[in-house]
Short mmCIF file of C-alpha atoms in Angstrom, two decimals:
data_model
loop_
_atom_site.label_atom_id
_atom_site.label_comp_id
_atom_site.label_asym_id
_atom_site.label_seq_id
_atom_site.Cartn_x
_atom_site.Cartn_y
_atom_site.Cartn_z
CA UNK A 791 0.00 0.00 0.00
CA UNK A 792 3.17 2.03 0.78
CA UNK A 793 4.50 1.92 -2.52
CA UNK A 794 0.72 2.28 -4.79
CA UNK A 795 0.29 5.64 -3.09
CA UNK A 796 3.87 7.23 -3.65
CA UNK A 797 4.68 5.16 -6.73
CA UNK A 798 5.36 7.84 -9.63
CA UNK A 799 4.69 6.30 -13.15
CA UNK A 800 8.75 7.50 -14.00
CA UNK A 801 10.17 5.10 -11.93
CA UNK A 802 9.37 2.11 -14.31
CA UNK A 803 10.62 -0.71 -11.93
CA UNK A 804 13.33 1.15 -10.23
CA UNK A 805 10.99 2.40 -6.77
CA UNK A 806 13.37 0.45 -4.24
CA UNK A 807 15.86 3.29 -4.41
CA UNK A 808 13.27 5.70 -3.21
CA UNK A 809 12.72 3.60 -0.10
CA UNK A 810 15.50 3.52 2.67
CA UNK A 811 16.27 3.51 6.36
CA UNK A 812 18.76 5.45 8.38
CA UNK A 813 21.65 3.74 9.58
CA UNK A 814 22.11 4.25 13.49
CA UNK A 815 25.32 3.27 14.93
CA UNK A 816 26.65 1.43 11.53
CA UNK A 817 23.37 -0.61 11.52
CA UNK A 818 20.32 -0.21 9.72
CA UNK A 819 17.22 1.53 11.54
CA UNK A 820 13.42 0.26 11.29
CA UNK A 821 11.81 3.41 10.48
CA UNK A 822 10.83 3.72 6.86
CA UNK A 823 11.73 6.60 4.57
CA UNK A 824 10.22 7.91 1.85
CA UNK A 825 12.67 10.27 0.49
CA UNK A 826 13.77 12.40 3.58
CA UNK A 827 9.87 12.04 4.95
CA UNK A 828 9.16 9.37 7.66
CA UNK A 829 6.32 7.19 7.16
CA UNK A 830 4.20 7.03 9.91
CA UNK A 831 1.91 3.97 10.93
CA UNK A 832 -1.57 4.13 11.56
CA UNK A 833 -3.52 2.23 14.26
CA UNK A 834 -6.95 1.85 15.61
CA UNK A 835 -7.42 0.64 19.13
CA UNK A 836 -10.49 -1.11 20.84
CA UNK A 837 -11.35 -0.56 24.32
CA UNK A 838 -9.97 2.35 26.61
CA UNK A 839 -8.82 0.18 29.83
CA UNK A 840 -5.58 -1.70 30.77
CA UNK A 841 -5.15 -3.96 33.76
CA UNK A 842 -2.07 -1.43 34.19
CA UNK A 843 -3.72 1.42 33.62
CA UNK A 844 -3.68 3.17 37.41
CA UNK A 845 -5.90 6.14 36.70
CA UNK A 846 -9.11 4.23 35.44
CA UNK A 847 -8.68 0.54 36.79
CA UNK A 848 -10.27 -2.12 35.96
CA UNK A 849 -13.60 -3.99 37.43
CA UNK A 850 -12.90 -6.36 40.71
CA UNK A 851 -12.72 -9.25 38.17
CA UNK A 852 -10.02 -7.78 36.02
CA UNK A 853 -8.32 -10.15 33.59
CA UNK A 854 -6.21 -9.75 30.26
CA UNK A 855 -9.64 -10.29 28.25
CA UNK A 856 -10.49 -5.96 29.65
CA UNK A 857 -7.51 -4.77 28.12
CA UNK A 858 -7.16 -2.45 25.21
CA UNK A 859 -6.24 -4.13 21.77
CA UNK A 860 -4.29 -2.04 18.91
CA UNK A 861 -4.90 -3.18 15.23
CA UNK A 862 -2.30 -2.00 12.47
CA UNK A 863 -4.13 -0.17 9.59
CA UNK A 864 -3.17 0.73 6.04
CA UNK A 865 -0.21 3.52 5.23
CA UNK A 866 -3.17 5.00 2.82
CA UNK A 867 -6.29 5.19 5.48
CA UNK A 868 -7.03 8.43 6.27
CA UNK A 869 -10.28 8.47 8.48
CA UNK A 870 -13.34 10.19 8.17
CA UNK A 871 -14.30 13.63 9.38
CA UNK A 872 -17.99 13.28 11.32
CA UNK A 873 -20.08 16.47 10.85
CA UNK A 874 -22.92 16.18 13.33
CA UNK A 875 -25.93 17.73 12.11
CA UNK A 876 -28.81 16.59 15.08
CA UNK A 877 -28.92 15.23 18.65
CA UNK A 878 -32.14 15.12 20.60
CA UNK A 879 -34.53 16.66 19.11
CA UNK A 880 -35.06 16.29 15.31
CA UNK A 881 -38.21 16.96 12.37
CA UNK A 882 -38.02 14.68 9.61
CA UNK A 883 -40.20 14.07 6.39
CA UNK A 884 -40.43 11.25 4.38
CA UNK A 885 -40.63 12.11 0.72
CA UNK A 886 -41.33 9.78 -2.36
CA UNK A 887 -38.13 9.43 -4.72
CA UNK A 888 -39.64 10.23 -7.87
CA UNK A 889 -40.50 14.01 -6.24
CA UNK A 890 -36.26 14.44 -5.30
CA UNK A 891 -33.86 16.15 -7.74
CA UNK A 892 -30.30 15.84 -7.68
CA UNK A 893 -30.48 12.18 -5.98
CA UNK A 894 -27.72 9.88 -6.72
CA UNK A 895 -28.06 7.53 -8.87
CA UNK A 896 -27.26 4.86 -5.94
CA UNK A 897 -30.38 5.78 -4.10
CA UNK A 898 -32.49 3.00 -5.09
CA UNK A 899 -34.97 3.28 -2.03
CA UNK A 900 -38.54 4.02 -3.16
CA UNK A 901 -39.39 6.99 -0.79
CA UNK A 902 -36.24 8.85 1.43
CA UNK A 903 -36.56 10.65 4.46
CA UNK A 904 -35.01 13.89 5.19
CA UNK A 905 -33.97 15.24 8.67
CA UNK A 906 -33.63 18.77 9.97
CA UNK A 907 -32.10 19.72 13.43
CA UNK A 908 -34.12 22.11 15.75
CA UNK A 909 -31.66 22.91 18.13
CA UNK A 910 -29.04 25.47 18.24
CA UNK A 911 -27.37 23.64 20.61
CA UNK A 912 -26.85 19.96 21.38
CA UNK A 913 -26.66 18.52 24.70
CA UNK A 914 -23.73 16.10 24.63
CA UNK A 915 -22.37 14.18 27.27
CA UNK A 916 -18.83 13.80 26.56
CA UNK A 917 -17.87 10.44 27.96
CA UNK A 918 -14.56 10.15 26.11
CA UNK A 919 -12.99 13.59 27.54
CA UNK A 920 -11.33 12.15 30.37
CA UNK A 921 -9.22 10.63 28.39
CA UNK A 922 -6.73 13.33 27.65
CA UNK A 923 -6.47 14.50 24.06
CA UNK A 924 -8.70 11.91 22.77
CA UNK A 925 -12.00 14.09 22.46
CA UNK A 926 -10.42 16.69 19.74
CA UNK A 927 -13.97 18.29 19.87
CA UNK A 928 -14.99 18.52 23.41
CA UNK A 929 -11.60 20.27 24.31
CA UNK A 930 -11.83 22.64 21.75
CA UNK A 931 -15.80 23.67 22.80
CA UNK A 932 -14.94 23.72 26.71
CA UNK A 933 -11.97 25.88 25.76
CA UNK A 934 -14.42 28.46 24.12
CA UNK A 935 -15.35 31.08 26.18
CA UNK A 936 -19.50 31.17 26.77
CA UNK A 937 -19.74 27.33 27.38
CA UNK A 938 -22.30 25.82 29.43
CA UNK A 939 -21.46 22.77 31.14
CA UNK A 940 -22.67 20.82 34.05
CA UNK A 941 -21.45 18.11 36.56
CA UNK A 942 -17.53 19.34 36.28
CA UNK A 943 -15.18 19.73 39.20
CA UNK A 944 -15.07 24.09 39.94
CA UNK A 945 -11.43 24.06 40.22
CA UNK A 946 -9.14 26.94 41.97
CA UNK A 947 -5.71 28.10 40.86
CA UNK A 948 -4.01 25.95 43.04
CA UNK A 949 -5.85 23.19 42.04
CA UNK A 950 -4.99 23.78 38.09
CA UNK A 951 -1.39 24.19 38.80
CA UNK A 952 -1.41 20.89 39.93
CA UNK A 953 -2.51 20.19 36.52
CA UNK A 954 -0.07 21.95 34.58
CA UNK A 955 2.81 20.62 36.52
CA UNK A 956 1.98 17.55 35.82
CA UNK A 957 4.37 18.04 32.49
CA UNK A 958 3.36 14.23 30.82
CA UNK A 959 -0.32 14.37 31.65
CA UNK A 960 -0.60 18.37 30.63
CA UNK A 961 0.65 17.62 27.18
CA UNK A 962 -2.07 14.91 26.36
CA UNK A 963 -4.41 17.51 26.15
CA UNK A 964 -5.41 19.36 23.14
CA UNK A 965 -3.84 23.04 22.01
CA UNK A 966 -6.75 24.87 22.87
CA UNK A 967 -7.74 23.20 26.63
CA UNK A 968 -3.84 23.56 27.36
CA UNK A 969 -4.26 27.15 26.62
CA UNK A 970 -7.20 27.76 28.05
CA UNK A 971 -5.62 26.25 31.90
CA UNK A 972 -2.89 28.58 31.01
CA UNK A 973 -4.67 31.33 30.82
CA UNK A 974 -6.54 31.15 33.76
CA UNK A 975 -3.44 31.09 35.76
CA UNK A 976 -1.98 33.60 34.19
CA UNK A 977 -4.45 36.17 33.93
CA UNK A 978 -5.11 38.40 36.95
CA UNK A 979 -8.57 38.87 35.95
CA UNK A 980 -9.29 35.14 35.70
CA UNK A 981 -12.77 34.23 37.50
CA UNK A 982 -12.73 32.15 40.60
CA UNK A 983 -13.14 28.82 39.32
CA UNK A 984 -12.06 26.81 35.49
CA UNK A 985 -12.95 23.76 34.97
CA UNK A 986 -11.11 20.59 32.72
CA UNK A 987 -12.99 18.32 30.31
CA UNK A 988 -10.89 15.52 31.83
CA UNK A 989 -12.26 15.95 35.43
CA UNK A 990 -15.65 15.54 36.03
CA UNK A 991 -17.26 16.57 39.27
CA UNK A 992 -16.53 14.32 42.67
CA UNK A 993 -19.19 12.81 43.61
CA UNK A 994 -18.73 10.64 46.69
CA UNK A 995 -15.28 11.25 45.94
CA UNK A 996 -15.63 9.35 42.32
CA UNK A 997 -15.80 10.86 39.16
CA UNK A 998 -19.28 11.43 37.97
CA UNK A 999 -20.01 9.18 34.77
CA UNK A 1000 -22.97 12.00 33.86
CA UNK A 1001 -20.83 15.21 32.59
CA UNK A 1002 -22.47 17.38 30.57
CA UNK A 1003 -21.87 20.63 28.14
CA UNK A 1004 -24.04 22.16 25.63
CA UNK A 1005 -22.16 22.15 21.94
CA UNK A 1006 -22.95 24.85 19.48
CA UNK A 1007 -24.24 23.13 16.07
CA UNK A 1008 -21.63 22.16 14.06
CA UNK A 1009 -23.36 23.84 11.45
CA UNK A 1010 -22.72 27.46 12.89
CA UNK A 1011 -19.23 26.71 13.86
CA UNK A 1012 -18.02 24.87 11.24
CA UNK A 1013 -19.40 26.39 7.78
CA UNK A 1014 -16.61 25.60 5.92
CA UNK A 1015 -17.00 22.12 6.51
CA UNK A 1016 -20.40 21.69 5.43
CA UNK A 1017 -19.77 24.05 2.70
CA UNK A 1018 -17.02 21.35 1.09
CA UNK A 1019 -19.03 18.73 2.16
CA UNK A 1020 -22.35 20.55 -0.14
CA UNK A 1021 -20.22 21.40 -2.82
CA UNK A 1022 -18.18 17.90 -3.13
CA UNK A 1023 -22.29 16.23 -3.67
CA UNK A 1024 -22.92 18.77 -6.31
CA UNK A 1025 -19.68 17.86 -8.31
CA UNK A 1026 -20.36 14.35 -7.90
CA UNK A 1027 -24.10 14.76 -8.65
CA UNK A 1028 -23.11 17.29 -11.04
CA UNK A 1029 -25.97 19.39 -9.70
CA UNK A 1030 -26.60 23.34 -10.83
CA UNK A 1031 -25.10 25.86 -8.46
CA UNK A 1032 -28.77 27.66 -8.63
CA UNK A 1033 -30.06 24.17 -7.26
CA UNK A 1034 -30.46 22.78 -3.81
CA UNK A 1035 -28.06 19.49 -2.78
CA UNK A 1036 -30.24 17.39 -0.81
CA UNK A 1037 -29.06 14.89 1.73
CA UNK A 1038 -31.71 12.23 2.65
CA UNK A 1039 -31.20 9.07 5.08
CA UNK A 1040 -29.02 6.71 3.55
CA UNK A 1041 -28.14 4.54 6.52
CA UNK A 1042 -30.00 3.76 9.56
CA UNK A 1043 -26.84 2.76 11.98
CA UNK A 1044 -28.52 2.26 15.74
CA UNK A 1045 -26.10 2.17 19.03
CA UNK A 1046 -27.21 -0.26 21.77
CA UNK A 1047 -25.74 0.82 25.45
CA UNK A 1048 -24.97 -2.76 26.68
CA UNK A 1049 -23.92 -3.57 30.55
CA UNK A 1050 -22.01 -6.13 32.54
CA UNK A 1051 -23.79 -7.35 35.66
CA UNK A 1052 -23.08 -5.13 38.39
CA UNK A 1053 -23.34 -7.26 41.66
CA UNK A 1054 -22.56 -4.07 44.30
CA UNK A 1055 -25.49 -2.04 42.71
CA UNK A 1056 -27.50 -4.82 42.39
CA UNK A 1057 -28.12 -4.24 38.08
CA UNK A 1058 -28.36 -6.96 36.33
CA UNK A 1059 -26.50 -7.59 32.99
CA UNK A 1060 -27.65 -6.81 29.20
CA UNK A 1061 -24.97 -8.02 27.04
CA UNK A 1062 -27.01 -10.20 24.65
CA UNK A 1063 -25.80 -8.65 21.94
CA UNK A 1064 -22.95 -9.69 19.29
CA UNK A 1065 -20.97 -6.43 17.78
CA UNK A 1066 -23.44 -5.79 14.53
CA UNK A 1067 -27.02 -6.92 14.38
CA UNK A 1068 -29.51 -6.65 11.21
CA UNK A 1069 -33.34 -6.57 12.39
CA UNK A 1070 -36.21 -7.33 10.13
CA UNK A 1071 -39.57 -5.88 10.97
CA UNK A 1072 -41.13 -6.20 12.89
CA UNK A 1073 -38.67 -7.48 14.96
CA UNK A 1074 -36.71 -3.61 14.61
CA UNK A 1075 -40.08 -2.64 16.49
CA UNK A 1076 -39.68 -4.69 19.55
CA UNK A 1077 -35.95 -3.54 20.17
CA UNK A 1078 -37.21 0.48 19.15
CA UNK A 1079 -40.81 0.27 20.79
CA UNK A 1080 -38.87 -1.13 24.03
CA UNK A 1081 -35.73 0.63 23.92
CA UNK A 1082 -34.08 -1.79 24.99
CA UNK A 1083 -30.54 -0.40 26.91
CA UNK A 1084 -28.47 -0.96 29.49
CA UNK A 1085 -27.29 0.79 32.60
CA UNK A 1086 -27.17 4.77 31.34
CA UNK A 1087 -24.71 7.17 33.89
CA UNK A 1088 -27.69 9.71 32.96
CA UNK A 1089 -30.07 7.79 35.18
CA UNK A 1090 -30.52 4.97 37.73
CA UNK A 1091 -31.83 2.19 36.48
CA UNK A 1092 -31.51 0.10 33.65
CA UNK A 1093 -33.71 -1.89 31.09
CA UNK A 1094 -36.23 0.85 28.65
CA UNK A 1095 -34.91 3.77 30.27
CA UNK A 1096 -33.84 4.82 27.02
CA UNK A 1097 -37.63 4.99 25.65
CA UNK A 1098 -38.65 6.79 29.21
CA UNK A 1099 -36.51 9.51 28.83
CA UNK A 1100 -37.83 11.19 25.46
CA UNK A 1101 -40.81 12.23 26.70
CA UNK A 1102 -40.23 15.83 27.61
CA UNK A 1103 -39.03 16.33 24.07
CA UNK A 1104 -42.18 15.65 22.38
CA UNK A 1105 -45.79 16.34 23.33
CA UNK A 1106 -47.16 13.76 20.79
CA UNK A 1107 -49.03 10.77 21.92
CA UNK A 1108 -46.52 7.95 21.79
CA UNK A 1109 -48.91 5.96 19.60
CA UNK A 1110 -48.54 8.50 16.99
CA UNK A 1111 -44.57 8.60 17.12
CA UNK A 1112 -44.65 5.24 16.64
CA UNK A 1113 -47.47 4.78 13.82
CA UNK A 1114 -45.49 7.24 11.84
CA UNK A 1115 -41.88 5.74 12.00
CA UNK A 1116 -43.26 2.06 11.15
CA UNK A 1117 -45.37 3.64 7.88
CA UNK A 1118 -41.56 5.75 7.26
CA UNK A 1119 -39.86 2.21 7.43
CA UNK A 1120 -42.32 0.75 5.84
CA UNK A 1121 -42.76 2.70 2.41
CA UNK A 1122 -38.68 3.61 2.36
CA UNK A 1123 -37.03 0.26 2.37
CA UNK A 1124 -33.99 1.37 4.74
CA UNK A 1125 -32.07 -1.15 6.28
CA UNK A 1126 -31.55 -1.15 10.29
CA UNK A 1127 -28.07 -1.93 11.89
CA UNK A 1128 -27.73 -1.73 15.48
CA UNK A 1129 -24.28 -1.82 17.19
CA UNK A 1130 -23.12 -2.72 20.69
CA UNK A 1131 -21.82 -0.36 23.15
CA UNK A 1132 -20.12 -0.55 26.14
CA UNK A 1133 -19.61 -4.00 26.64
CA UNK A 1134 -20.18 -7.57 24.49
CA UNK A 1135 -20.84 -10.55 26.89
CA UNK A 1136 -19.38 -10.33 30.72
CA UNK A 1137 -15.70 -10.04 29.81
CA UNK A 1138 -15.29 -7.64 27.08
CA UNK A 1139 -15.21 -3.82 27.31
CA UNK A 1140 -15.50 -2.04 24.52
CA UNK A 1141 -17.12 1.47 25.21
CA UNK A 1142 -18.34 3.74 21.87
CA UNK A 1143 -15.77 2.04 19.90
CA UNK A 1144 -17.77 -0.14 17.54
CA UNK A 1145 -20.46 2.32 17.50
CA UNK A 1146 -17.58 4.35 16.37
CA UNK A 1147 -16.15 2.25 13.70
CA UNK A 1148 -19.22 1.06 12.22
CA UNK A 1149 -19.73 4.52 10.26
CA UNK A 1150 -16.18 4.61 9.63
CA UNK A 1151 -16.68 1.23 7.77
CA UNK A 1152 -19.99 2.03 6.55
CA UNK A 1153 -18.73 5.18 4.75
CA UNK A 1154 -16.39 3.51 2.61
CA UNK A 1155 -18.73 0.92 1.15
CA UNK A 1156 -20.39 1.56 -1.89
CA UNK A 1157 -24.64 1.66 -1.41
CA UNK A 1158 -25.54 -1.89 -2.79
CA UNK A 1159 -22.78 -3.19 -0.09
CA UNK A 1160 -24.69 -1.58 2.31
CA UNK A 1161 -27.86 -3.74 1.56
CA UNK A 1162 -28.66 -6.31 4.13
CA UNK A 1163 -29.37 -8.54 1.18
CA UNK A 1164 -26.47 -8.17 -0.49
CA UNK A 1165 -24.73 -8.95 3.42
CA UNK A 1166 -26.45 -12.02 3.42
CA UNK A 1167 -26.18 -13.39 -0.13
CA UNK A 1168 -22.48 -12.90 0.34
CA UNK A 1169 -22.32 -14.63 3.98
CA UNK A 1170 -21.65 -11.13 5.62
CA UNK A 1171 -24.20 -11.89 8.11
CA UNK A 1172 -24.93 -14.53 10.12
CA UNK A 1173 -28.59 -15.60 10.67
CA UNK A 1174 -29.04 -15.89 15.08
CA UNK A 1175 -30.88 -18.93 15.04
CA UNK A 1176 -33.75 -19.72 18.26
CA UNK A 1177 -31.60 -21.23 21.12
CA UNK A 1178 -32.81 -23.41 24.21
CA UNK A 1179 -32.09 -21.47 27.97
CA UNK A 1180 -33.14 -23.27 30.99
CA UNK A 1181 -35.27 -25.66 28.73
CA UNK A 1182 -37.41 -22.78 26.93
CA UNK A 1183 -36.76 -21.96 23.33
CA UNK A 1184 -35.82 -18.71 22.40
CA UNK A 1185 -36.44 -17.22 19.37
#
């Protein structure tokens, strides 16, 4: 892969020379060169936690099966850049196909639906940030000044010192939450209290797992990204500049919060789940209609707390919510994938990184790929067959 994406069509057969390693103390080094450029390895890791990890340890029950695991990706990937455009609280519209213009020619779904965001801001709940560096996003927001957040630790200067003199752990954070700690020491006019993105408030002298912070739309502080991202669909689609580039639904890609039992707390585990499930109707109905989730950090209980917590947003009858996303299923054809979070079975800890890498995948295969049908025709997808527990079958 190294070579296809420098190769140069002048080199005939002669690319070795243009591929070479220092020597370091009369012996040859490991790291490869491309001309005088290093070429640096990409990886993608699974799972936050290490049993030697001393910051965020591991359950009682800790064994090598919690521990992180690093994969080795291509020298070409470059990942994806996510532009969140709706959280909460969303109108859509489904809309026949033969009524859209400037639809790609992949779009082979009778009717599409088309979302629109209502909300100026989104109410995120960052659970990533504590890890240092890794939630680019988050840092950058909380480093803005006019950010509303909740369930953060009010720190004092002496308290962010401590921070900053911790040199290795300062420098995993971003540019822009270093310089905003930085700041607040140094300025005389600084307010009382600054908070960190990586230290959510003490609560019993633990870390709350509920921090909170209102993001602006991406689509107010990001124009130029959507603005690429518009014009790149009208080159493909080869759409008029006087038109309008429309962007319906064109994967349905569900997260599912799974839990392992929790024997101090007394909640009970949902990990029946594998990494990537299909549902057929109206089997998709019985996992949406119950919201089916695990133990949330946003509330206390666990099992269809998911569907109980939606209410304030809407004042429709529930009936009605639901009538009218069966018919939008119904007369659009989308396919429904719904990916684990959090855990998979007792042992294995995977957090948001599935749910993660799923539209990572997902964006780099072509639309018939992305047909359940085409899935299982190839053996993509396994069928979950009924099962016997405690001599009652399953299905």
């Amino acid at each position: 892969a190294v070579i296809k994406q420098n190769y140069k069509a002048e080199w005939g057969s002669n690319w070795r020379q243009h591929f070479h390693t220092d020597a370091i103390n009369g012996a040859l080094g490991h790291e490869l060169k491309y001309g005088d450029s290093p070429l640096l390895s990409s990886y993608i890791r699974v799972g936050f936690r290490s049993p030697y990890d001393k910051d965020i340890p591991l359950a009682e029950t800790s064994d090598g099966h919690l521990a992180w695991k690093t994969f080795t990706l291509r020298q070409d990937f470059f990942p994806c850049d996510k532009l969140q455009t709706e959280d909460d609280i969303t109108a859509s519209v489904v809309v026949p196909k033969a009524n859209c213009k400037g639809i790609s020619w992949r779009q082979d779904m009778p009717s599409l639906k088309y979302l629109q965001n209502v909300e100026f801001r989104l109410f995120q709940r960052p659970d990533e940030a504590i890890h240092r560096g890794y939630d680019k996003i988050t840092e950058a927001d909380m480093a803005r000044p006019g950010c509303f957040f909740a369930n953060y630790e009010p720190m004092v200067k002496e308290e962010i010192q401590k921070i900053v003199d911790d040199t290795v752990g300062f420098e995993k954070f971003t540019e822009p939450m270093q310089e905003r700690l930085l700041t607040f020491l140094e300025s005389p006019n600084s307010p009382t209290y600054c908070v960190s993105s990586a230290h959510p408030r003490l609560v019993d002298g633990k870390p709350t797992a509920n921090p909170r912070y209102l993001q602006d739309s991406m689509e107010v502080t990001d124009t130029r990204a959507f603005h690429l991202g518009s014009m790149g669909s009208r080159l493909a689609r080869m759409i008029p500049l006087g038109d309008s580039v429309p962007t319906p639904v064109n994967s349905v890609l569900c997260g599912r919060r799974n839990n392992a039992p929790d024997t101090k707390n007394k909640v009970p585990a949902l990990a029946v789940h594998n990494p990537i499930h299909y549902f057929e109707l109206p089997e998709l109905f019985m996992e949406m209609t119950s919201s089916m989730t695990g133990k949330s950090p946003s509330t206390t209980g666990a099992g269809s707390e998911g569907a109980l917590t939606k209410g304030p947003f809407n004042m429709l009858s529930m009936v009605h919510d639901l009538n009218n996303a069966l018919v939008s299923y119904a007369i659009s054809g989308y396919d429904t994938f719904i990916t684990s979070a959090g855990v998979i079975g007792p042992n294995k800890q995977v957090d948001h990184d599935i749910s993660l890498l799923v539209p990572e995948v997902w964006s780099r295969m072509r639309e018939e790929e992305r047909s359940a049908k085409y899935l299982i025709e190839k053996g993509y997808l396994e069928k979950c067959e009924p099962m016997e527990v405690d001599g009652k079958m399953v299905p």
